[in-house]
Amino acid sequence: MGTAVSIELADDRPGPELRALIDDVCRWLHEVDARFSTYKEDSEVSRMRRGELTLADCSDDLRHVLNACADLWRDTDGYFDAYAGGPLDPSGYVKGWSVEVASARLAAAGSVNHYINAGGDIRMRGHHPDGGPWRVGIRHPWEADKVSWVLALTDGAIATSGTYERGHHVINPRTGQPARGLRSVTVVGPDLTLADAYATAALAMGEAGLTWLAKLATDGYDSAVVTDDGRAFSSANLPAAV
């Protein structure tokens, strides 16, 4: 997926059991990368882009992702678009979804205290090894050694989409041009799949995304945003650390 993934397990279990759990997560993430990568010539996504694979021939996971992307396209008024750059690219959905699934697999196997960070998209459950909540710093979009917010969660997801590392890489599907207006969008909620997709969609909207994000609070998704001109906004229930 072109990013580093870190996994921390805070459960009081024997070392071999913890290593086996991490191995399972790594196998899953490599399976996702092999299937959905837009850089690997033999991935399902690459084969579909070349017309070598039909929807009927796809794996269940790829059909799920395509259906979910279609639902999000509708729910975001077209701003979450797996075809915004031209050929199919479901990466904006896949990373958050794959980590959400990884977290669910750990929980099903008995790991109730863990933290997975995939390039800034984070899913945590339970407590930090010191017994408190997991604390996450949201990077300042201009000063890499500083944070804009520090959040504290025991069970939830944090996703950030921004332009400060990869430039204006998110396309506004209405214009076909790189999105402008927002420098950094962080969404916090119960599910990383949706948090990640919502952050991407809001970035694509530009400043109109501020109003759209505010409506998500009723569904349990809070947000923190920095605009291109340096203004900062956060929703009332953002779980900021005291």
Phi, psi and omega in degrees: 000007177072024180211163176271145178238128176247143183230126177236124176252127182249017180279145178275081182224159181301147181308313180300324179293318180295319179296323178295322178295317179295320178300320180296317178298317181295320177299316180298314182294323176291326176296318178298315181299317181294328184274323190251356183300138173270359181258339180269124185297331185261008178289159178299320181296316179296320180294323177292321179298328180273000179080015181272350185226129177264167179301323181294334182268356184286160173290162177300322180296317180293321177297319178300313183297316180296319178294318180295320178297322178295319178297317181292325175303316179292315185290337181255016180058035175089358183280335169265107189224111180292353179245015185300327180269004181117265179288163180305129174212093182274016186302327180295341176260320192296319185297309180298318180297316183295323179287323175299317177295318179300317179296319178296323178294318177297316180297318179296332180271004175101002178271101184260358178230098181206167186213121178239128181236114178247091178058037179096353172263118196234136173233125179230151175224152174067222188235156172296158179306335179278000177096348180267186178288163173285132180251133184229126175269132177267118187301137173295130188287354175240330183246103189296339182266011179233164178240150177271323178217155168239123183252153179228121181222151171251338178204110181168191186223147176227128178229136178234132174238131183205178182249000189281345178251314185256008182073198183276074186268346179269129184266136169280111186293343179287325184253340185075007181250160177304138181292143179229156174120320181243134180269325183207133177231122176243131178239134181239132180189189185282340186228123183291329179305308182285320180303316180295313180296320180294321179296319179295315181297317181296320178299320179296329182287338188075210185296339175297339179296337179298314179292320180295317179298323182300328181289338183285344183300329179293340177262008177091015180246112179259168188212159174220129189225141170239129181276168179300333180263013170093005176281146182241138179226143174214149180282159189298327185260017177303128185282065180288140179290144179278000000 
